[in-house]
Amino acid sequence: MTKRLRLLLLLLPFGVVTTSASVIEGTVTDQNNSPLIGATVLLKGTNIGAATDVNGQYRIKDIVAGRYVLEVASLGYQTLEKAVALVKGQTLTHNFTLEEDLANLEEVVVTGKSESKKLSENPIQISSIDVVKLQSESADVVSVLDRTSGVRVRQSGGLGSSTTIQLNGLTGLAVRTYYDGIPLELFGGSIQLNNIPVNAIQRVDVYKGVMPVDVGTDALAGGINVK
């Protein structure tokens, strides 16, 4: 090694590293200036890129100088592109704000079930009658019950007369009747199934066999709860 070359090497400052690679860095946020985590920033047409961190920051390093198109994408947001030109050893800072992609949002369908539908799907065998649809009729609870499968109603007379309900082939004490969960016999005869108009209630639940625990009593054939 010549004396001149040795002298040049000694004159170079320690810690200096020469490189021709370039860097692109910056942040990606939404319209509310909140950082977007996991957004991708790619050099379009290459496999070079980076994903944003928890602060929405990205950094792409070791890029060869040249002209590129930056492609910024995040789920639920519109993809953004920007042309950039890099020279040797340059560090470019580019920040991006992405807008929500409302056009590509999938349709959201909200469904619900009526209380009668929920009870009908209960493991306990229940026939729930939604009487709201029948409130325009001049009918009472007894006439509604008589239309229900497995229920037979016999009356000794007109309004206020004694009523016999047959459920699952059984009658008498084997069938219990309730008003909002309270046994009708506790009302002392002031309330009977055949004097309750349908426009005064919302539904009639017919329990066949096993009674639910919230009713609090049991019967061999089942029960009828007016609510």
mmCIF file of C-alpha atoms in Angstrom:
data_model
loop_
_atom_site.group_PDB
_atom_site.id
_atom_site.type_symbol
_atom_site.label_atom_id
_atom_site.label_comp_id
_atom_site.label_asym_id
_atom_site.label_seq_id
_atom_site.Cartn_x
_atom_site.Cartn_y
_atom_site.Cartn_z
ATOM 1 C CA MET A 1 0.000 0.000 0.000
ATOM 2 C CA THR A 2 1.471 3.356 -0.981
ATOM 3 C CA LYS A 3 2.116 6.103 1.504
ATOM 4 C CA ARG A 4 -0.463 8.368 -0.247
ATOM 5 C CA LEU A 5 -3.291 5.760 0.120
ATOM 6 C CA ARG A 6 -2.443 5.232 3.786
ATOM 7 C CA LEU A 7 -2.626 8.957 4.354
ATOM 8 C CA LEU A 8 -6.071 9.195 2.720
ATOM 9 C CA LEU A 9 -7.413 6.389 4.909
ATOM 10 C CA LEU A 10 -6.128 8.091 8.031
ATOM 11 C CA LEU A 11 -7.791 11.338 7.052
ATOM 12 C CA LEU A 12 -11.256 9.717 6.762
ATOM 13 C CA PRO A 13 -13.314 10.437 9.942
ATOM 14 C CA PHE A 14 -14.153 7.403 12.065
ATOM 15 C CA GLY A 15 -17.807 6.168 11.999
ATOM 16 C CA VAL A 16 -18.599 7.361 8.490
ATOM 17 C CA VAL A 17 -20.422 4.729 6.406
ATOM 18 C CA THR A 18 -21.065 5.403 2.771
ATOM 19 C CA THR A 19 -24.256 4.000 1.237
ATOM 20 C CA SER A 20 -26.301 4.495 -1.872
ATOM 21 C CA ALA A 21 -29.577 3.092 -0.390
ATOM 22 C CA SER A 22 -32.542 5.422 0.164
ATOM 23 C CA VAL A 23 -35.352 5.459 2.762
ATOM 24 C CA ILE A 24 -39.028 6.428 2.695
ATOM 25 C CA GLU A 25 -40.809 6.918 6.010
ATOM 26 C CA GLY A 26 -43.843 8.636 7.490
ATOM 27 C CA THR A 27 -47.236 8.048 9.079
ATOM 28 C CA VAL A 28 -50.661 6.841 7.927
ATOM 29 C CA THR A 29 -53.764 8.222 9.654
ATOM 30 C CA ASP A 30 -57.506 8.388 9.110
ATOM 31 C CA GLN A 31 -59.630 11.508 8.639
ATOM 32 C CA ASN A 32 -59.785 11.990 12.421
ATOM 33 C CA ASN A 33 -55.983 12.034 12.572
ATOM 34 C CA SER A 34 -55.968 8.673 14.372
ATOM 35 C CA PRO A 35 -53.104 6.320 13.449
ATOM 36 C CA LEU A 36 -53.999 3.365 11.221
ATOM 37 C CA ILE A 37 -52.356 0.199 12.493
ATOM 38 C CA GLY A 38 -51.356 -2.461 9.956
ATOM 39 C CA ALA A 39 -51.780 -0.255 6.882
ATOM 40 C CA THR A 40 -49.460 -1.323 4.056
ATOM 41 C CA VAL A 41 -47.175 1.031 2.134
ATOM 42 C CA LEU A 42 -45.710 -0.647 -0.957
ATOM 43 C CA LEU A 43 -43.600 0.330 -3.894
ATOM 44 C CA LYS A 44 -46.117 -0.535 -6.596
ATOM 45 C CA GLY A 45 -45.005 -3.333 -8.887
ATOM 46 C CA THR A 46 -42.444 -4.642 -6.369
ATOM 47 C CA ASN A 47 -42.477 -6.694 -3.181
ATOM 48 C CA ILE A 48 -40.776 -3.902 -1.251
ATOM 49 C CA GLY A 49 -42.815 -2.252 1.447
ATOM 50 C CA ALA A 50 -43.707 -1.998 5.113
ATOM 51 C CA ALA A 51 -46.690 -2.059 7.487
ATOM 52 C CA THR A 52 -47.524 0.675 9.968
ATOM 53 C CA ASP A 53 -46.957 0.136 13.695
ATOM 54 C CA VAL A 54 -49.203 1.045 16.634
ATOM 55 C CA ASN A 55 -48.410 4.703 16.046
ATOM 56 C CA GLY A 56 -49.279 4.525 12.354
ATOM 57 C CA GLN A 57 -45.616 4.918 11.384
ATOM 58 C CA TYR A 58 -43.864 3.079 8.549
ATOM 59 C CA ARG A 59 -40.296 2.918 7.262
ATOM 60 C CA ILE A 60 -39.087 1.404 3.984
ATOM 61 C CA LYS A 61 -35.321 1.176 3.760
ATOM 62 C CA ASP A 62 -32.629 -0.122 1.398
ATOM 63 C CA ILE A 63 -34.362 1.317 -1.672
ATOM 64 C CA VAL A 64 -32.421 1.765 -4.873
ATOM 65 C CA ALA A 65 -32.594 5.310 -6.254
ATOM 66 C CA GLY A 66 -35.231 5.826 -8.926
ATOM 67 C CA ARG A 67 -38.848 6.713 -9.586
ATOM 68 C CA TYR A 68 -41.622 4.789 -7.811
ATOM 69 C CA VAL A 69 -45.327 4.853 -7.049
ATOM 70 C CA LEU A 70 -46.225 4.430 -3.385
ATOM 71 C CA GLU A 71 -49.428 2.430 -2.823
ATOM 72 C CA VAL A 72 -51.036 2.902 0.599
ATOM 73 C CA ALA A 73 -53.865 0.569 1.612
ATOM 74 C CA SER A 74 -55.835 -0.375 4.708
ATOM 75 C CA LEU A 75 -58.960 -2.489 5.182
ATOM 76 C CA GLY A 76 -62.092 -0.334 4.987
ATOM 77 C CA TYR A 77 -60.283 2.648 3.448
ATOM 78 C CA GLN A 78 -59.710 3.908 -0.068
ATOM 79 C CA THR A 79 -56.319 2.974 -1.552
ATOM 80 C CA LEU A 80 -54.037 5.951 -2.145
ATOM 81 C CA GLU A 81 -51.164 6.243 -4.660
ATOM 82 C CA LYS A 82 -48.364 8.798 -4.849
ATOM 83 C CA ALA A 83 -45.453 9.119 -7.290
ATOM 84 C CA VAL A 84 -42.016 9.704 -5.714
ATOM 85 C CA ALA A 85 -38.467 10.146 -6.991
ATOM 86 C CA LEU A 86 -35.456 9.030 -4.940
ATOM 87 C CA VAL A 87 -31.807 9.941 -5.268
ATOM 88 C CA LYS A 88 -28.870 8.115 -3.690
ATOM 89 C CA GLY A 89 -28.824 8.109 0.102
ATOM 90 C CA GLN A 90 -31.976 10.241 0.364
ATOM 91 C CA THR A 91 -34.543 9.901 3.166
ATOM 92 C CA LEU A 92 -38.012 11.003 2.091
ATOM 93 C CA THR A 93 -40.868 11.652 4.528
ATOM 94 C CA HIS A 94 -44.413 11.160 3.236
ATOM 95 C CA ASN A 95 -47.481 11.212 5.477
ATOM 96 C CA PHE A 96 -50.835 9.903 4.253
ATOM 97 C CA THR A 97 -54.456 10.381 5.297
ATOM 98 C CA LEU A 98 -56.853 7.673 4.122
ATOM 99 C CA GLU A 99 -60.589 8.161 3.639
ATOM 100 C CA GLU A 100 -63.181 5.528 4.536
ATOM 101 C CA ASP A 101 -64.347 3.383 1.633
ATOM 102 C CA LEU A 102 -68.102 3.561 2.211
ATOM 103 C CA ALA A 103 -68.927 2.136 -1.221
ATOM 104 C CA ASN A 104 -67.372 -1.239 -0.381
ATOM 105 C CA LEU A 105 -68.983 -1.652 3.029
ATOM 106 C CA GLU A 106 -71.098 -4.793 3.106
ATOM 107 C CA GLU A 107 -74.808 -4.532 3.828
ATOM 108 C CA VAL A 108 -75.653 -5.053 7.486
ATOM 109 C CA VAL A 109 -78.930 -6.832 8.151
ATOM 110 C CA VAL A 110 -80.421 -6.558 11.633
ATOM 111 C CA THR A 111 -83.011 -9.164 12.477
ATOM 112 C CA GLY A 112 -85.089 -9.654 15.578
ATOM 113 C CA LYS A 113 -87.636 -12.057 16.981
ATOM 114 C CA SER A 114 -90.902 -11.319 18.717
ATOM 115 C CA GLU A 115 -91.393 -12.590 22.252
ATOM 116 C CA SER A 116 -93.890 -15.129 20.929
ATOM 117 C CA LYS A 117 -91.333 -16.459 18.430
ATOM 118 C CA LYS A 118 -88.650 -16.745 21.131
ATOM 119 C CA LEU A 119 -90.985 -18.697 23.414
ATOM 120 C CA SER A 120 -92.029 -21.023 20.608
ATOM 121 C CA GLU A 121 -88.342 -21.930 20.093
ATOM 122 C CA ASN A 122 -87.853 -22.583 23.820
ATOM 123 C CA PRO A 123 -86.840 -26.185 24.791
ATOM 124 C CA ILE A 124 -90.016 -26.277 26.911
ATOM 125 C CA GLN A 125 -92.959 -27.032 24.649
ATOM 126 C CA ILE A 126 -94.777 -23.718 24.306
ATOM 127 C CA SER A 127 -97.387 -22.466 21.869
ATOM 128 C CA SER A 128 -97.272 -18.695 22.108
ATOM 129 C CA ILE A 129 -100.128 -16.761 20.496
ATOM 130 C CA ASP A 130 -99.435 -13.148 19.561
ATOM 131 C CA VAL A 131 -102.861 -11.608 20.128
ATOM 132 C CA VAL A 132 -101.762 -8.111 19.069
ATOM 133 C CA LYS A 133 -102.658 -9.124 15.513
ATOM 134 C CA LEU A 134 -106.151 -10.140 16.694
ATOM 135 C CA GLN A 135 -106.990 -7.012 18.682
ATOM 136 C CA SER A 136 -109.162 -5.684 15.889
ATOM 137 C CA GLU A 137 -111.510 -8.647 16.399
ATOM 138 C CA SER A 138 -114.313 -8.661 18.969
ATOM 139 C CA ALA A 139 -113.035 -11.798 20.647
ATOM 140 C CA ASP A 140 -112.028 -12.993 24.087
ATOM 141 C CA VAL A 141 -109.179 -15.206 25.258
ATOM 142 C CA VAL A 142 -111.332 -18.330 25.195
ATOM 143 C CA SER A 143 -112.137 -17.980 21.497
ATOM 144 C CA VAL A 144 -108.411 -17.487 20.760
ATOM 145 C CA LEU A 145 -107.486 -20.572 22.774
ATOM 146 C CA ASP A 146 -110.064 -22.693 20.970
ATOM 147 C CA ARG A 147 -108.153 -22.100 17.710
ATOM 148 C CA THR A 148 -104.895 -23.442 19.198
ATOM 149 C CA SER A 149 -103.731 -26.948 18.363
ATOM 150 C CA GLY A 150 -104.127 -29.376 21.267
ATOM 151 C CA VAL A 151 -106.489 -27.084 23.204
ATOM 152 C CA ARG A 152 -110.256 -27.588 23.485
ATOM 153 C CA VAL A 153 -112.523 -25.162 25.340
ATOM 154 C CA ARG A 154 -116.076 -25.845 26.525
ATOM 155 C CA GLN A 155 -118.355 -23.173 27.995
ATOM 156 C CA SER A 156 -121.601 -23.752 29.866
ATOM 157 C CA GLY A 157 -123.030 -20.438 28.718
ATOM 158 C CA GLY A 158 -122.096 -16.986 27.519
ATOM 159 C CA LEU A 159 -119.861 -14.307 28.928
ATOM 160 C CA GLY A 160 -118.859 -15.021 32.531
ATOM 161 C CA SER A 161 -120.025 -18.616 32.542
ATOM 162 C CA SER A 162 -117.843 -21.488 33.720
ATOM 163 C CA THR A 163 -115.200 -22.705 31.283
ATOM 164 C CA THR A 164 -113.595 -26.130 30.950
ATOM 165 C CA ILE A 165 -110.216 -26.338 29.202
ATOM 166 C CA GLN A 166 -108.876 -29.593 27.832
ATOM 167 C CA LEU A 167 -105.120 -29.723 27.203
ATOM 168 C CA ASN A 168 -103.300 -32.790 25.886
ATOM 169 C CA GLY A 169 -106.437 -34.812 26.538
ATOM 170 C CA LEU A 170 -106.588 -33.808 30.225
ATOM 171 C CA THR A 171 -108.842 -31.326 31.997
ATOM 172 C CA GLY A 172 -109.799 -30.090 35.465
ATOM 173 C CA LEU A 173 -106.960 -29.645 37.981
ATOM 174 C CA ALA A 174 -104.495 -31.093 35.447
ATOM 175 C CA VAL A 175 -104.655 -27.775 33.586
ATOM 176 C CA ARG A 176 -103.606 -24.572 35.382
ATOM 177 C CA THR A 177 -104.487 -21.043 34.239
ATOM 178 C CA TYR A 178 -102.528 -17.879 35.024
ATOM 179 C CA TYR A 179 -102.737 -14.132 34.503
ATOM 180 C CA ASP A 180 -99.189 -12.744 34.077
ATOM 181 C CA GLY A 181 -97.807 -15.732 36.010
ATOM 182 C CA ILE A 182 -100.313 -15.520 38.885
ATOM 183 C CA PRO A 183 -102.790 -18.439 39.262
ATOM 184 C CA LEU A 184 -106.314 -17.269 38.404
ATOM 185 C CA GLU A 185 -107.776 -18.904 41.503
ATOM 186 C CA LEU A 186 -105.959 -16.306 43.622
ATOM 187 C CA PHE A 187 -108.143 -13.576 42.096
ATOM 188 C CA GLY A 188 -111.217 -15.167 43.683
ATOM 189 C CA GLY A 189 -113.222 -15.480 40.497
ATOM 190 C CA SER A 190 -112.990 -11.794 39.578
ATOM 191 C CA ILE A 191 -110.902 -12.659 36.541
ATOM 192 C CA GLN A 192 -111.773 -15.557 34.231
ATOM 193 C CA LEU A 193 -110.401 -16.468 30.839
ATOM 194 C CA ASN A 194 -113.770 -15.888 29.153
ATOM 195 C CA ASN A 195 -114.128 -12.278 30.374
ATOM 196 C CA ILE A 196 -110.663 -11.017 29.302
ATOM 197 C CA PRO A 197 -110.818 -9.177 25.939
ATOM 198 C CA VAL A 198 -107.920 -9.685 23.552
ATOM 199 C CA ASN A 199 -107.283 -5.935 23.306
ATOM 200 C CA ALA A 200 -106.313 -5.944 27.006
ATOM 201 C CA ILE A 201 -103.416 -8.401 26.625
ATOM 202 C CA GLN A 202 -100.375 -8.960 24.391
ATOM 203 C CA ARG A 203 -100.065 -12.719 24.129
ATOM 204 C CA VAL A 204 -101.249 -16.101 25.420
ATOM 205 C CA ASP A 205 -98.669 -18.789 26.249
ATOM 206 C CA VAL A 206 -99.800 -22.419 26.240
ATOM 207 C CA TYR A 207 -97.430 -24.753 28.119
ATOM 208 C CA LYS A 208 -97.864 -28.376 27.171
ATOM 209 C CA GLY A 209 -96.479 -30.717 29.786
ATOM 210 C CA VAL A 210 -93.506 -29.186 31.674
ATOM 211 C CA MET A 211 -94.060 -25.752 33.197
ATOM 212 C CA PRO A 212 -91.269 -23.104 33.298
ATOM 213 C CA VAL A 213 -89.681 -22.355 36.673
ATOM 214 C CA ASP A 214 -90.732 -18.686 36.626
ATOM 215 C CA VAL A 215 -94.415 -19.715 36.847
ATOM 216 C CA GLY A 216 -93.742 -21.427 40.172
ATOM 217 C CA THR A 217 -96.394 -24.154 40.009
ATOM 218 C CA ASP A 218 -96.843 -27.353 38.052
ATOM 219 C CA ALA A 219 -99.659 -29.290 36.429
ATOM 220 C CA LEU A 220 -99.955 -32.706 34.844
ATOM 221 C CA ALA A 221 -101.180 -31.505 31.450
ATOM 222 C CA GLY A 222 -99.652 -28.034 31.440
ATOM 223 C CA GLY A 223 -100.919 -24.507 31.777
ATOM 224 C CA ILE A 224 -102.129 -21.330 30.088
ATOM 225 C CA ASN A 225 -100.572 -17.971 30.920
ATOM 226 C CA VAL A 226 -102.252 -14.758 29.742
ATOM 227 C CA LYS A 227 -99.946 -11.692 29.607
#
